[in-house]
PDB file of C-alpha atoms in Angstrom:
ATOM      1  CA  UNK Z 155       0.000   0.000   0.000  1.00  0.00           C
ATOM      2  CA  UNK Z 156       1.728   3.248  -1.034  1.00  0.00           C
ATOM      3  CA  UNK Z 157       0.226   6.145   1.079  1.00  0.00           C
ATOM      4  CA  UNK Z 158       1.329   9.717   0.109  1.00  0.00           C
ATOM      5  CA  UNK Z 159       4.191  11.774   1.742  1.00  0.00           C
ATOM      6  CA  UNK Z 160       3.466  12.976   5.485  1.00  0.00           C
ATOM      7  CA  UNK Z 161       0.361  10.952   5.633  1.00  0.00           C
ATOM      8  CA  UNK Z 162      -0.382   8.753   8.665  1.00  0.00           C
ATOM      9  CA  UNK Z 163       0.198   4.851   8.136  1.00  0.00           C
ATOM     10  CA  UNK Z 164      -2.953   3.494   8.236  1.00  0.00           C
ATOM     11  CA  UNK Z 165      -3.726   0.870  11.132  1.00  0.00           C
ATOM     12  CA  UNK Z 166      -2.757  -2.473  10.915  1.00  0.00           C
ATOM     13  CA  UNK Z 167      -5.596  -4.633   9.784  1.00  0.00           C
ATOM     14  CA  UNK Z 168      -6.479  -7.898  11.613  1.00  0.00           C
ATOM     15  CA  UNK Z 169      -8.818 -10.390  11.517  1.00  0.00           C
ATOM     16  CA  UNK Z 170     -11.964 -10.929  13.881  1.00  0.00           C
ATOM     17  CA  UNK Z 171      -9.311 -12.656  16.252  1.00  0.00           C
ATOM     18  CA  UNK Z 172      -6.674  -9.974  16.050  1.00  0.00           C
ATOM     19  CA  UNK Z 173      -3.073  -9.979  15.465  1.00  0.00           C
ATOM     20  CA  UNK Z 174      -1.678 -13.912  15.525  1.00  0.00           C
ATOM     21  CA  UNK Z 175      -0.198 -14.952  18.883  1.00  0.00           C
ATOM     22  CA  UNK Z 176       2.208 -17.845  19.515  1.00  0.00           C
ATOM     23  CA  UNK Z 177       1.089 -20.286  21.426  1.00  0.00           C
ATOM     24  CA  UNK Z 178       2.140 -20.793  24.865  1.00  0.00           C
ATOM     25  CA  UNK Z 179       5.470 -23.102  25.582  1.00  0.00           C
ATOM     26  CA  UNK Z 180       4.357 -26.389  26.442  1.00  0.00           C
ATOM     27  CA  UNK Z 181       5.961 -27.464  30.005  1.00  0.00           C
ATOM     28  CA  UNK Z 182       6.575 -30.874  28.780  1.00  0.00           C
ATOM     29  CA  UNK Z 183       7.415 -32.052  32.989  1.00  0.00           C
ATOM     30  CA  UNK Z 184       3.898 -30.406  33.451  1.00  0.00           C
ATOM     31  CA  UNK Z 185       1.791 -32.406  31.178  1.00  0.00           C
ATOM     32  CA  UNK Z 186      -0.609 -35.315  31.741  1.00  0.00           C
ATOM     33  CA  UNK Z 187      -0.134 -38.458  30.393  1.00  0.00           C
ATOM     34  CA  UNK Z 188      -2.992 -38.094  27.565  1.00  0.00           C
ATOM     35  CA  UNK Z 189      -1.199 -33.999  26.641  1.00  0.00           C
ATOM     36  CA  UNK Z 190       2.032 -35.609  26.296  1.00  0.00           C
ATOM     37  CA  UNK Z 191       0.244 -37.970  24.043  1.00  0.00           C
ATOM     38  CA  UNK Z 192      -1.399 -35.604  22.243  1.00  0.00           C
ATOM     39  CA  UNK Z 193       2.100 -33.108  21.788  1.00  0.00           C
ATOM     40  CA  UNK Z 194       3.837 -36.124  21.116  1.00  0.00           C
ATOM     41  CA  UNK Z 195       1.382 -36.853  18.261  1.00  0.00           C
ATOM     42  CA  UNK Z 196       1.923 -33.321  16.277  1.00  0.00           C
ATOM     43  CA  UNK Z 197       5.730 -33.454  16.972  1.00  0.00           C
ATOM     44  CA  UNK Z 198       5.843 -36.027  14.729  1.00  0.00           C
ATOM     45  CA  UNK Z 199       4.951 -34.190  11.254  1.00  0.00           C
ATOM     46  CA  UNK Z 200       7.221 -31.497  12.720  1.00  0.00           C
ATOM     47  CA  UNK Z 201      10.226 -33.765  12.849  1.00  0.00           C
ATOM     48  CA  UNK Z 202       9.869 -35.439   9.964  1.00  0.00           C
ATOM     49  CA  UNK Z 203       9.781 -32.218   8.367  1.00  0.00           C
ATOM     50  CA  UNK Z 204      12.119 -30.690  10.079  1.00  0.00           C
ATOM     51  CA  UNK Z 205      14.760 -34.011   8.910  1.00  0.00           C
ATOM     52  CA  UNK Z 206      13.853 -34.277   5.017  1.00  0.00           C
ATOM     53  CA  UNK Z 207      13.994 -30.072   4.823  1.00  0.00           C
ATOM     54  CA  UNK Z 208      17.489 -29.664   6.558  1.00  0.00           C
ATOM     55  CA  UNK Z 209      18.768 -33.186   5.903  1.00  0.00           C
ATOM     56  CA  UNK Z 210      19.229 -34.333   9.522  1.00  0.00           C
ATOM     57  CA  UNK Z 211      21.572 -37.127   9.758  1.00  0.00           C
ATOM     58  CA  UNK Z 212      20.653 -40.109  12.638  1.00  0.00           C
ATOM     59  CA  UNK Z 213      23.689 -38.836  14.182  1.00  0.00           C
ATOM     60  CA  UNK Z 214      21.611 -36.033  15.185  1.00  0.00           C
ATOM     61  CA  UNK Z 215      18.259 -37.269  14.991  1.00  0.00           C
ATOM     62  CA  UNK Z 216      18.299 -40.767  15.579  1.00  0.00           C
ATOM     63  CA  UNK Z 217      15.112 -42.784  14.548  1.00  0.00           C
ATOM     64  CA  UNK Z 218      14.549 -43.778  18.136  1.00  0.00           C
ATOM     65  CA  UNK Z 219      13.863 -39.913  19.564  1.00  0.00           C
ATOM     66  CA  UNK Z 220      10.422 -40.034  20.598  1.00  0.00           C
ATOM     67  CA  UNK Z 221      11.542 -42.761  23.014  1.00  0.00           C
ATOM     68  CA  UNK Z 222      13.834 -40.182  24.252  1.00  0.00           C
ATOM     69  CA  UNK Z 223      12.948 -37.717  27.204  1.00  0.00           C
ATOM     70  CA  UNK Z 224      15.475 -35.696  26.456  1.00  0.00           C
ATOM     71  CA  UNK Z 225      15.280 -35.208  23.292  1.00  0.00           C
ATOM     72  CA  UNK Z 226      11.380 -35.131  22.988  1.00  0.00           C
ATOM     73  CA  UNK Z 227      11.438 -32.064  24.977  1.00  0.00           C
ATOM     74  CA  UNK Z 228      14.515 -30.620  22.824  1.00  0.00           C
ATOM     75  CA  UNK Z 229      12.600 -31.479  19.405  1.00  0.00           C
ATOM     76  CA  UNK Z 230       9.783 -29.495  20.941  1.00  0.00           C
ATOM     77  CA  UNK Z 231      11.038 -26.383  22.152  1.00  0.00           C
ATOM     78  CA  UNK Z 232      12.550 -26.320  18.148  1.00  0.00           C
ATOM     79  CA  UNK Z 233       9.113 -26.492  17.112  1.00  0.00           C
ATOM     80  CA  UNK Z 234       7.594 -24.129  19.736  1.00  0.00           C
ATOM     81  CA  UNK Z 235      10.847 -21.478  18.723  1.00  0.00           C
ATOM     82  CA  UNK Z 236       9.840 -21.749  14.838  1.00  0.00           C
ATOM     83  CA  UNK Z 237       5.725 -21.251  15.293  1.00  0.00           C
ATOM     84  CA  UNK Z 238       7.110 -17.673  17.346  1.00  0.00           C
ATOM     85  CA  UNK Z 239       9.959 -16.925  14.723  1.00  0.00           C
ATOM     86  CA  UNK Z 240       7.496 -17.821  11.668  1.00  0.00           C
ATOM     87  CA  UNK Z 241       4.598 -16.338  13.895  1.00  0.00           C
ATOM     88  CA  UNK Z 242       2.915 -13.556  11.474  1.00  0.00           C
ATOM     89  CA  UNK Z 243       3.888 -10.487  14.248  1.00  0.00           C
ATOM     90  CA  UNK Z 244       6.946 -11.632  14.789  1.00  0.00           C
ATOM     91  CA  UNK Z 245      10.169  -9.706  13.568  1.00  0.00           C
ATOM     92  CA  UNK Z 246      11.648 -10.078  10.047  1.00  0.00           C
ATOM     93  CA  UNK Z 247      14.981 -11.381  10.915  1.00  0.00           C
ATOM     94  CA  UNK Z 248      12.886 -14.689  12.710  1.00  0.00           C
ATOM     95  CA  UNK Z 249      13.682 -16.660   9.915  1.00  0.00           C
ATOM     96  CA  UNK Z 250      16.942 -16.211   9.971  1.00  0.00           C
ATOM     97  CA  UNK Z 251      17.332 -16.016  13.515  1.00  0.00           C
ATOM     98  CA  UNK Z 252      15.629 -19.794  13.277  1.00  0.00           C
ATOM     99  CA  UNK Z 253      17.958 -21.215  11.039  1.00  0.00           C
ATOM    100  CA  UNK Z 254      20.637 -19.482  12.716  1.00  0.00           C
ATOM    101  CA  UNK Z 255      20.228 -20.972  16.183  1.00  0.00           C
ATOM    102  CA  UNK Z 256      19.332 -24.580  14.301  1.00  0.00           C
ATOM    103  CA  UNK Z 257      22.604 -24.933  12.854  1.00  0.00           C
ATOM    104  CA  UNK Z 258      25.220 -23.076  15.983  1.00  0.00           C
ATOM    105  CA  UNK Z 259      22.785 -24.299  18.789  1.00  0.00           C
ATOM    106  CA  UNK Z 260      20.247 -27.341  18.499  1.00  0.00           C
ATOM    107  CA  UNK Z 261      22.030 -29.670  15.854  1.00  0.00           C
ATOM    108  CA  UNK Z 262      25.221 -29.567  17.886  1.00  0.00           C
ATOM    109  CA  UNK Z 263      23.142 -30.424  21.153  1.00  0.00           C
ATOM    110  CA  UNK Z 264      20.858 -32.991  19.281  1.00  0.00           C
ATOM    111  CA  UNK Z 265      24.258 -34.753  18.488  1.00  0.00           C
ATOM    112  CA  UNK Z 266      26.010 -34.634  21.964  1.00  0.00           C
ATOM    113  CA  UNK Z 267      23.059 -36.503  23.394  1.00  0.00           C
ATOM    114  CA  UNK Z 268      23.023 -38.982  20.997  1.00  0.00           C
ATOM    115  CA  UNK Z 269      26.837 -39.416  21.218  1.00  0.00           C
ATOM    116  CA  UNK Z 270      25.647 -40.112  24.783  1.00  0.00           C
ATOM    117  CA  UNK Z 271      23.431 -42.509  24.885  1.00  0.00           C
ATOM    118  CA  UNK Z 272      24.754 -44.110  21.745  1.00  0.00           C
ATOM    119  CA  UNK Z 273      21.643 -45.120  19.929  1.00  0.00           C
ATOM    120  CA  UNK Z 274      22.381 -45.749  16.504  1.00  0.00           C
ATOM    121  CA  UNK Z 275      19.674 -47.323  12.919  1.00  0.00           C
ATOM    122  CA  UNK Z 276      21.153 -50.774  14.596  1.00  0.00           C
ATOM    123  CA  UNK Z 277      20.053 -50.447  18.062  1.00  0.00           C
ATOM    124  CA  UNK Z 278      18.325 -48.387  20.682  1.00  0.00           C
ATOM    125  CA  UNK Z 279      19.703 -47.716  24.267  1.00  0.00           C
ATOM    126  CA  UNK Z 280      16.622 -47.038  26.835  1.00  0.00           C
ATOM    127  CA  UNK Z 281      17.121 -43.928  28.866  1.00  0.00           C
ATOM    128  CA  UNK Z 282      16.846 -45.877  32.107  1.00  0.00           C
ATOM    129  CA  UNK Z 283      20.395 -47.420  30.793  1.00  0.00           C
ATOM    130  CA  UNK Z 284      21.798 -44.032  30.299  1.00  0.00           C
ATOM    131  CA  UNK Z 285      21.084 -42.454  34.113  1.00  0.00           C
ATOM    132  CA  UNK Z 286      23.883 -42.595  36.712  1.00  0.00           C
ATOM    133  CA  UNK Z 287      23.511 -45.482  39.145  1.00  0.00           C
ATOM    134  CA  UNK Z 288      22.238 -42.542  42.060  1.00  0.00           C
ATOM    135  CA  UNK Z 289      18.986 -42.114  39.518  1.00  0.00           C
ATOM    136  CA  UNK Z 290      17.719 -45.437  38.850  1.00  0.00           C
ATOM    137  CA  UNK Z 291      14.914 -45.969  40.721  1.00  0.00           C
ATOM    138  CA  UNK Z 292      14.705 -49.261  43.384  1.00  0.00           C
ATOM    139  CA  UNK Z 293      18.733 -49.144  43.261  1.00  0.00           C
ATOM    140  CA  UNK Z 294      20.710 -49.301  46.536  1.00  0.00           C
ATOM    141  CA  UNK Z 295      22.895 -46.064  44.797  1.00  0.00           C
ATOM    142  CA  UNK Z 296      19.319 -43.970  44.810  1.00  0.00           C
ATOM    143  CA  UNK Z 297      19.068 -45.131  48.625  1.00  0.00           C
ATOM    144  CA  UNK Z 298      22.581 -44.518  49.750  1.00  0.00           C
ATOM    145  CA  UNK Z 299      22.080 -41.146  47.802  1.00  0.00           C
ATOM    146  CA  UNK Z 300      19.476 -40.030  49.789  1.00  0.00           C
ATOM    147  CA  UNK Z 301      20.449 -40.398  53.071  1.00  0.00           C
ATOM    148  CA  UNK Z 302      23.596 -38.922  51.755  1.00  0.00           C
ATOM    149  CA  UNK Z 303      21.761 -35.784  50.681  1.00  0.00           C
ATOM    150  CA  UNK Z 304      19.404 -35.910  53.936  1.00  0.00           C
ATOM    151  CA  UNK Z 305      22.729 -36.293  56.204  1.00  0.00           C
ATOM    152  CA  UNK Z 306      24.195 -33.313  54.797  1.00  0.00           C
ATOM    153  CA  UNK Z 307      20.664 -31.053  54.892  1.00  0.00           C
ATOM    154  CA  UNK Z 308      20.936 -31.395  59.222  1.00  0.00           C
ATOM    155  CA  UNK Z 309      24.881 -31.232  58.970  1.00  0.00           C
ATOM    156  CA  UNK Z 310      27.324 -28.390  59.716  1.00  0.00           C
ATOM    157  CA  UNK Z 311      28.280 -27.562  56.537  1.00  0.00           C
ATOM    158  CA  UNK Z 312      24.165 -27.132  55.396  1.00  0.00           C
ATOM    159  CA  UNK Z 313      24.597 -24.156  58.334  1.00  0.00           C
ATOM    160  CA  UNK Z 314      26.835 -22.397  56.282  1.00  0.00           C
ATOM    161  CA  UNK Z 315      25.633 -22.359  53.638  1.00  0.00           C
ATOM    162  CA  UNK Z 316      22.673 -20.785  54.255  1.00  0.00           C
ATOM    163  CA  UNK Z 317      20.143 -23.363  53.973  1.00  0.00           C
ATOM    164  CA  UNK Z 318      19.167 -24.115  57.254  1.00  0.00           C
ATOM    165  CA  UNK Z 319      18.460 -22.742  60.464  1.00  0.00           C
ATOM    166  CA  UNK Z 320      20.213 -22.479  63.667  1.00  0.00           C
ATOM    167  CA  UNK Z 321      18.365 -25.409  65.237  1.00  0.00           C
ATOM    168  CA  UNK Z 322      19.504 -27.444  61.944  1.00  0.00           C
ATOM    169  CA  UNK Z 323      16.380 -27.608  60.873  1.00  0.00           C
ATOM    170  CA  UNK Z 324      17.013 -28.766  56.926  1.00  0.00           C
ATOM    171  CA  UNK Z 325      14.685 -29.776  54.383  1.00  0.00           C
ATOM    172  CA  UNK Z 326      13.533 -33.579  54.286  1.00  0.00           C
ATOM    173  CA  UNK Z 327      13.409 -36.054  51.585  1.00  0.00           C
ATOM    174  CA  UNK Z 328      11.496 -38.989  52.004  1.00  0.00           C
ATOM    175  CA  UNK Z 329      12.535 -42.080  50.114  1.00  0.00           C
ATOM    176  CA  UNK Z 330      12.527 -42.447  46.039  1.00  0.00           C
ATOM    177  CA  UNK Z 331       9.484 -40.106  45.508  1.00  0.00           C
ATOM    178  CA  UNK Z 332      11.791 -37.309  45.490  1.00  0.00           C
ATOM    179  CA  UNK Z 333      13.230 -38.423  42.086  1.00  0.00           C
TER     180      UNK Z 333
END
């Protein structure tokens, strides 16, 4: 729309439902069992996408992810960052800043985490193989860790630091639910 010299800009023109808003982030430790169902569901097209458009290698995306805490929730805060880049208010440079942060930032994480865990198109590696000993739940390292952590909430050193009170009063942690 051209408008002539020194004239006002005319007022942006929306929609019944106004300007486009991004959805909310998605607090993937928040969710139900049926939302992470549901999210889980339309990451899918998302990740297949994103693979075939920017030629993902398994290296970075292996075809076990969804099985994958970790990166689950990665994969989705990608998709969650593009919907507010590509969003229709958002700046001009989201695009770019998109690809940008997809190539210096995600891919290089995406591929540290499967270095770690060491899946692979000939085999899969659970997460509960990948936690230290001190997270698997029912172990004897997730008890001994405990009372490790609940010893040192009443000791000396706690006082110090600033987390409890004179009269040692520390927080408590009562058995495996705290994991």
């Amino acid at each position: 729309m051209i408008r002539e010299r020194g004239a006002r800009p005319a007022e942006p023109v929306f929609d019944e439902a106004g300007p486009s808003l991004s959805p909310a982030p998605v607090d993937w430790w928040s969710l139900s069992d049926e939302e992470r169902h549901a999210e889980l569901q339309s990451l899918v097209p998302f990740v297949l996408t994103l693979v075939e458009q920017f030629v993902i290698p398994e290296a970075e995306i292996p075809r076990c992810w969804y099985q994958h805490q970790a990166l689950v929730q990665e994969l989705l805060a990608v998709k969650q960052y593009r919907e507010q880049q590509f969003d229709t208010v958002a700046a001009p440079q989201g695009p770019i800043d998109f690809h940008y942060n997809l190539y210096a930032m995600v891919r290089p994480r995406l591929r540290a985490f499967v270095q770690m865990v060491g899946c692979n198109a000939a085999k899969h590696k659970p997460d509960e193989n990948i936690y230290p000993s001190w997270m698997v739940p029912g172990s004897t390292d997730v008890a001994s860790w405990l009372a490790e952590v609940q010893e040192y909430f009443y000791s000396v050193e706690m006082n110090h630091v600033g987390g409890a009170t004179e009269d040692k009063a520390g927080a408590e942690i009562k058995g495996e639910q705290a994991l």
